[in-house]
Short mmCIF file of C-alpha atoms in Angstrom, two decimals:
data_model
loop_
_atom_site.label_atom_id
_atom_site.label_comp_id
_atom_site.label_asym_id
_atom_site.label_seq_id
_atom_site.Cartn_x
_atom_site.Cartn_y
_atom_site.Cartn_z
CA UNK A 19 -4.41 -14.26 -22.42
CA UNK A 20 -1.66 -12.00 -21.00
CA UNK A 21 0.79 -13.45 -18.50
CA UNK A 22 0.64 -10.35 -16.27
CA UNK A 23 -1.38 -7.16 -15.96
CA UNK A 24 0.20 -4.01 -14.64
CA UNK A 25 -2.15 -1.36 -13.23
CA UNK A 26 -0.60 2.11 -13.05
CA UNK A 27 -2.42 4.66 -10.91
CA UNK A 28 -2.14 8.23 -12.27
CA UNK A 29 -3.41 11.52 -10.81
CA UNK A 30 -1.73 14.76 -11.78
CA UNK A 31 1.42 12.76 -12.33
CA UNK A 32 3.09 14.62 -15.16
CA UNK A 33 6.24 15.35 -13.11
CA UNK A 34 7.03 11.69 -12.62
CA UNK A 35 5.06 9.65 -15.10
CA UNK A 36 7.71 9.37 -17.84
CA UNK A 37 10.12 7.35 -15.66
CA UNK A 38 7.32 5.03 -14.58
CA UNK A 39 5.97 4.43 -18.11
CA UNK A 40 9.41 3.79 -19.58
CA UNK A 41 10.28 1.30 -16.83
CA UNK A 42 7.08 -0.66 -17.57
CA UNK A 43 7.42 -0.35 -21.34
CA UNK A 44 10.91 -1.85 -21.24
CA UNK A 45 9.93 -5.02 -19.36
CA UNK A 46 11.25 -8.22 -20.91
CA UNK A 47 8.31 -10.40 -19.85
CA UNK A 48 6.35 -11.43 -22.94
CA UNK A 49 2.60 -11.10 -22.86
CA UNK A 50 1.86 -8.18 -20.54
CA UNK A 51 -0.94 -5.69 -20.58
CA UNK A 52 -0.76 -2.29 -18.93
CA UNK A 53 -3.85 -0.57 -17.62
CA UNK A 54 -3.05 3.13 -16.98
CA UNK A 55 -5.74 4.48 -14.67
CA UNK A 56 -6.22 8.25 -14.74
CA UNK A 57 -8.14 9.50 -11.72
CA UNK A 58 -9.26 12.89 -12.92
CA UNK A 59 -5.89 14.54 -13.73
CA UNK A 60 -6.03 18.24 -14.45
CA UNK A 61 -2.40 18.66 -15.58
CA UNK A 62 -0.65 17.27 -18.66
CA UNK A 63 -0.68 13.65 -17.43
CA UNK A 64 -2.87 12.37 -20.28
CA UNK A 65 -0.81 14.21 -22.91
CA UNK A 66 2.41 12.73 -21.60
CA UNK A 67 0.82 9.29 -21.57
CA UNK A 68 -0.09 9.67 -25.23
CA UNK A 69 3.45 10.66 -26.13
CA UNK A 70 5.16 7.76 -24.35
CA UNK A 71 2.64 4.95 -24.53
CA UNK A 72 0.64 5.96 -27.56
CA UNK A 73 0.83 3.28 -30.32
CA UNK A 74 1.92 0.55 -27.93
CA UNK A 75 -0.93 -1.95 -28.06
CA UNK A 76 -0.07 -3.25 -24.61
CA UNK A 77 -1.07 0.05 -22.98
CA UNK A 78 -4.70 0.89 -22.31
CA UNK A 79 -6.05 4.09 -20.79
CA UNK A 80 -8.91 4.00 -18.29
CA UNK A 81 -10.31 7.35 -17.21
CA UNK A 82 -12.26 7.96 -14.00
CA UNK A 83 -13.88 10.97 -12.40
CA UNK A 84 -12.51 12.24 -9.11
CA UNK A 85 -15.86 11.54 -7.45
CA UNK A 86 -14.91 7.87 -7.23
CA UNK A 87 -12.43 6.94 -4.51
CA UNK A 88 -8.96 5.59 -5.31
CA UNK A 89 -10.00 2.20 -4.00
CA UNK A 90 -13.06 2.05 -6.22
CA UNK A 91 -10.97 3.10 -9.24
CA UNK A 92 -8.37 0.36 -8.61
CA UNK A 93 -11.15 -2.20 -8.15
CA UNK A 94 -12.63 -1.20 -11.52
CA UNK A 95 -9.19 -1.59 -13.12
CA UNK A 96 -8.68 -4.97 -11.50
CA UNK A 97 -12.00 -6.15 -12.86
CA UNK A 98 -10.76 -5.36 -16.40
CA UNK A 99 -7.39 -7.14 -15.99
CA UNK A 100 -6.91 -10.28 -18.08
CA UNK A 101 -3.47 -11.39 -16.97
CA UNK A 102 -2.77 -14.48 -14.93
CA UNK A 103 -1.04 -12.24 -12.47
CA UNK A 104 -1.50 -8.57 -11.60
CA UNK A 105 0.73 -5.83 -10.17
CA UNK A 106 -0.20 -2.35 -8.94
CA UNK A 107 2.23 0.54 -9.27
CA UNK A 108 1.94 4.24 -8.53
CA UNK A 109 2.88 6.65 -11.34
CA UNK A 110 5.49 8.24 -9.08
CA UNK A 111 7.40 4.97 -8.72
CA UNK A 112 9.23 2.85 -11.27
CA UNK A 113 10.54 -0.69 -11.79
CA UNK A 114 14.15 -1.11 -10.85
CA UNK A 115 15.18 -2.75 -14.12
CA UNK A 116 13.70 -4.27 -17.23
CA UNK A 117 13.65 -7.86 -15.95
CA UNK A 118 11.77 -7.50 -12.64
CA UNK A 119 8.36 -8.66 -13.94
CA UNK A 120 9.95 -11.64 -15.61
CA UNK A 121 11.74 -12.64 -12.39
CA UNK A 122 8.51 -12.23 -10.36
CA UNK A 123 6.43 -14.20 -12.88
CA UNK A 124 8.98 -17.01 -13.06
CA UNK A 125 9.12 -17.20 -9.23
CA UNK A 126 5.38 -17.27 -8.95
CA UNK A 127 4.76 -19.99 -11.57
CA UNK A 128 7.66 -22.18 -10.51
CA UNK A 129 6.61 -22.13 -6.83
CA UNK A 130 2.85 -22.12 -7.35
CA UNK A 131 2.62 -18.91 -5.28
CA UNK A 132 -0.48 -16.78 -5.05
CA UNK A 133 1.73 -13.83 -4.10
CA UNK A 134 5.38 -13.18 -4.96
CA UNK A 135 7.41 -10.12 -4.06
CA UNK A 136 10.87 -8.62 -4.05
CA UNK A 137 12.76 -5.92 -2.18
CA UNK A 138 11.95 -2.22 -2.30
CA UNK A 139 14.22 0.82 -2.59
CA UNK A 140 13.36 4.43 -1.87
CA UNK A 141 14.13 7.63 -3.76
CA UNK A 142 13.81 10.83 -1.71
CA UNK A 143 12.45 13.44 -4.06
CA UNK A 144 13.55 16.33 -1.94
CA UNK A 145 17.18 15.31 -1.48
CA UNK A 146 17.65 13.14 -4.58
CA UNK A 147 19.04 10.37 -2.41
CA UNK A 148 18.50 6.60 -2.75
CA UNK A 149 18.06 4.20 0.15
CA UNK A 150 18.23 0.42 -0.34
CA UNK A 151 19.34 -0.76 3.15
CA UNK A 152 16.52 -0.71 5.71
CA UNK A 153 17.97 -3.33 8.05
CA UNK A 154 18.14 -0.84 10.93
CA UNK A 155 14.79 0.78 10.25
CA UNK A 156 12.63 -1.43 12.49
CA UNK A 157 9.31 -1.79 10.73
CA UNK A 158 10.72 -0.59 7.40
CA UNK A 159 13.15 -3.53 7.48
CA UNK A 160 10.24 -5.34 5.82
CA UNK A 161 11.15 -3.49 2.62
CA UNK A 162 14.03 -5.95 2.15
CA UNK A 163 14.11 -9.69 1.72
CA UNK A 164 17.51 -11.17 2.56
CA UNK A 165 17.12 -14.46 0.76
CA UNK A 166 14.85 -16.26 -1.70
CA UNK A 167 12.14 -18.55 -0.53
CA UNK A 168 8.76 -18.98 1.03
CA UNK A 169 7.83 -16.61 3.87
CA UNK A 170 4.85 -17.17 6.18
CA UNK A 171 2.87 -14.08 6.69
CA UNK A 172 2.77 -14.79 10.42
CA UNK A 173 6.54 -14.21 10.49
CA UNK A 174 6.63 -11.16 8.18
CA UNK A 175 3.56 -9.27 9.36
CA UNK A 176 3.93 -6.38 6.92
CA UNK A 177 1.58 -4.06 5.09
CA UNK A 178 3.97 -2.00 2.95
CA UNK A 179 5.28 -1.95 -0.60
CA UNK A 180 2.31 -2.93 -2.78
CA UNK A 181 4.13 -2.22 -6.07
CA UNK A 182 6.84 -4.84 -5.55
CA UNK A 183 4.33 -7.71 -5.33
CA UNK A 184 2.69 -9.77 -8.02
CA UNK A 185 -0.71 -11.32 -7.22
CA UNK A 186 -2.45 -14.28 -8.84
CA UNK A 187 -5.60 -12.80 -10.35
CA UNK A 188 -7.62 -16.03 -9.91
CA UNK A 189 -6.55 -16.05 -6.27
CA UNK A 190 -7.81 -12.52 -5.77
CA UNK A 191 -11.13 -13.44 -7.42
CA UNK A 192 -11.54 -16.71 -5.52
CA UNK A 193 -10.91 -15.04 -2.17
CA UNK A 194 -12.86 -11.87 -3.05
CA UNK A 195 -9.85 -9.68 -2.30
CA UNK A 196 -10.43 -6.07 -3.25
CA UNK A 197 -9.46 -2.52 -2.23
CA UNK A 198 -11.50 -0.73 0.37
CA UNK A 199 -13.74 2.04 -1.02
CA UNK A 200 -11.28 4.58 0.37
CA UNK A 201 -9.26 7.46 -1.04
CA UNK A 202 -6.16 7.05 1.10
CA UNK A 203 -6.09 3.93 3.29
CA UNK A 204 -6.91 1.05 0.93
CA UNK A 205 -3.37 0.02 0.00
CA UNK A 206 -2.19 -1.38 3.31
CA UNK A 207 -5.51 -3.02 3.91
CA UNK A 208 -5.38 -4.70 0.49
CA UNK A 209 -1.98 -6.15 1.23
CA UNK A 210 -3.09 -7.54 4.59
CA UNK A 211 -6.35 -8.93 3.19
CA UNK A 212 -4.41 -10.79 0.48
CA UNK A 213 -1.66 -11.98 2.75
CA UNK A 214 -3.98 -13.30 5.44
CA UNK A 215 -5.98 -15.13 2.78
CA UNK A 216 -2.83 -16.66 1.19
CA UNK A 217 -1.01 -17.40 4.47
CA UNK A 218 2.41 -17.17 2.78
CA UNK A 219 4.18 -15.57 -0.15
CA UNK A 220 7.33 -16.28 -2.15
CA UNK A 221 10.11 -13.71 -1.81
CA UNK A 222 13.16 -12.87 -3.89
CA UNK A 223 15.87 -10.57 -2.56
CA UNK A 224 16.19 -8.51 -5.79
CA UNK A 225 15.05 -4.92 -5.66
CA UNK A 226 11.84 -4.74 -7.71
CA UNK A 227 10.60 -1.21 -7.30
CA UNK A 228 12.03 2.20 -6.64
CA UNK A 229 9.51 4.03 -4.50
CA UNK A 230 9.44 7.82 -4.59
CA UNK A 231 8.91 9.57 -1.23
CA UNK A 232 8.64 13.19 -0.13
CA UNK A 233 7.03 14.28 -3.37
CA UNK A 234 3.55 15.27 -2.19
CA UNK A 235 1.91 16.92 0.75
CA UNK A 236 -0.53 14.78 2.70
CA UNK A 237 -3.58 16.69 3.78
CA UNK A 238 -5.14 15.44 6.99
CA UNK A 239 -8.86 16.04 7.31
CA UNK A 240 -11.91 14.36 8.74
CA UNK A 241 -12.26 11.94 5.83
CA UNK A 242 -8.63 10.87 5.99
CA UNK A 243 -8.83 10.22 9.73
CA UNK A 244 -12.08 8.26 9.42
CA UNK A 245 -10.63 6.11 6.65
CA UNK A 246 -7.48 5.49 8.63
CA UNK A 247 -9.54 4.38 11.62
CA UNK A 248 -11.68 2.04 9.48
CA UNK A 249 -8.60 0.44 7.82
CA UNK A 250 -6.63 0.09 11.01
CA UNK A 251 -9.67 -1.38 12.76
CA UNK A 252 -10.04 -4.13 10.18
CA UNK A 253 -6.28 -4.93 10.25
CA UNK A 254 -6.43 -5.09 14.06
CA UNK A 255 -9.21 -7.62 13.83
CA UNK A 256 -6.92 -9.81 11.68
CA UNK A 257 -4.16 -9.28 14.25
CA UNK A 258 -6.40 -10.35 17.12
CA UNK A 259 -7.64 -13.44 15.34
CA UNK A 260 -4.18 -14.60 14.22
CA UNK A 261 -1.96 -13.22 17.03
CA UNK A 262 0.00 -10.88 14.71
CA UNK A 263 1.60 -8.96 17.55
CA UNK A 264 4.13 -6.98 15.49
CA UNK A 265 1.58 -5.87 12.95
CA UNK A 266 -0.74 -4.94 15.78
CA UNK A 267 1.95 -2.78 17.33
CA UNK A 268 2.54 -1.03 14.04
CA UNK A 269 -1.16 -0.34 13.46
CA UNK A 270 -1.66 1.10 16.92
CA UNK A 271 1.40 3.31 16.38
CA UNK A 272 -0.13 4.52 13.07
CA UNK A 273 -3.41 5.24 14.82
CA UNK A 274 -1.55 7.57 17.19
CA UNK A 275 0.34 9.16 14.29
CA UNK A 276 -2.91 10.04 12.52
CA UNK A 277 -4.40 11.38 15.68
CA UNK A 278 -1.36 13.60 16.38
CA UNK A 279 -1.25 14.88 12.80
CA UNK A 280 -4.94 15.75 13.07
CA UNK A 281 -4.76 17.68 16.34
CA UNK A 282 -5.94 20.85 14.61
CA UNK A 283 -9.02 19.01 13.45
CA UNK A 284 -9.89 16.90 16.47
CA UNK A 285 -8.68 19.02 19.37
CA UNK A 286 -11.80 18.41 21.37
CA UNK A 287 -12.60 15.56 23.62
CA UNK A 288 -15.82 14.34 22.01
CA UNK A 289 -14.11 13.84 18.63
CA UNK A 290 -11.21 11.90 20.12
CA UNK A 291 -13.60 9.70 22.11
CA UNK A 292 -15.79 9.16 19.00
CA UNK A 293 -12.82 7.91 17.00
CA UNK A 294 -11.62 5.63 19.78
CA UNK A 295 -15.09 4.22 20.26
CA UNK A 296 -15.38 3.61 16.53
CA UNK A 297 -12.26 1.44 16.34
CA UNK A 298 -13.04 -0.35 19.62
CA UNK A 299 -16.48 -1.37 18.39
CA UNK A 300 -14.81 -3.19 15.50
CA UNK A 301 -12.87 -5.33 17.99
CA UNK A 302 -15.36 -7.82 19.25
CA UNK A 303 -13.34 -9.90 21.78
CA UNK A 304 -13.51 -8.51 25.32
CA UNK A 305 -9.81 -9.04 25.79
CA UNK A 306 -8.97 -7.08 22.64
CA UNK A 307 -11.29 -4.30 23.81
CA UNK A 308 -9.40 -3.98 27.09
CA UNK A 309 -6.02 -4.09 25.30
CA UNK A 310 -7.07 -1.22 23.07
CA UNK A 311 -8.21 0.79 26.07
CA UNK A 312 -4.81 0.29 27.63
CA UNK A 313 -3.05 1.32 24.41
CA UNK A 314 -5.17 4.36 23.79
CA UNK A 315 -5.12 5.62 27.31
CA UNK A 316 -7.14 8.60 28.44
CA UNK A 317 -7.73 11.61 26.26
CA UNK A 318 -6.03 13.94 28.71
CA UNK A 319 -2.90 11.83 28.84
CA UNK A 320 -2.71 11.45 25.09
CA UNK A 321 -3.25 15.16 24.33
CA UNK A 322 -0.73 16.24 26.95
CA UNK A 323 1.97 13.95 25.53
CA UNK A 324 1.17 15.00 21.99
CA UNK A 325 1.40 18.66 22.79
CA UNK A 326 4.67 18.15 24.61
CA UNK A 327 6.30 16.19 21.80
CA UNK A 328 5.11 18.49 19.04
CA UNK A 329 5.55 21.85 20.77
CA UNK A 330 6.67 24.78 18.63
CA UNK A 331 8.86 26.15 21.49
#
């Protein structure tokens, strides 16, 4: 049985895939399997995969039609993993060096951790700049762990950086942790579901993953907004039950971001009120309902502020 399974998500990834595959292929950890999940690519992604990974028995190709959501595709891949631990990486990202999986695996087994993770660095695809210090970035400061050791989720309260974590596969199975059947919003929710179930994770300060940003255009539409509301609503329920105030603040901020980005789609009062009601219905406690009303405010106030902040003048 493999020590670790690496799931690589690919979709029209030919521009970036080589760096990702080479970084995984060079890992020093013995006994890994790599499940490369192609989600209906129409470019040369599969051809490049064959050139780089072809002939390496550790690499396996799983092909899925675009009719399935990203979350469903990742769940199918997870069901086929055989490793004691599993990691998920996007084809646009890459491991920082050849020993990161070995360090994560050793930290997990030596500390009996269901989840272990390291620090995250960013690569801006537009400017070709690297950022490793996020200490002054408020919520993004969670990208970096300053020292090695156990971290309670109640003190970290993050939902970012899936690829720099390693998860015990038996833990995910025992706790029925899976990705939401969502195209866009399942990653953050998966992290929170796993972290809440585990209660803590083991952190190492080493940079594990280089995350590529500013390489794709995000299209905001009705489905994206609905999925965002559903994911945020579930996370807010966790926040309410466990008093995760910082995570709650971040999620409500994200709700407003999605609403602002979707003004062209939802610039009518019934749609705004529908979305707000949808998320409020997921929050059962009366106190939480009132808190969300206070956060959301009235439609007129929100739209006026949004138009002022995002004016083209």
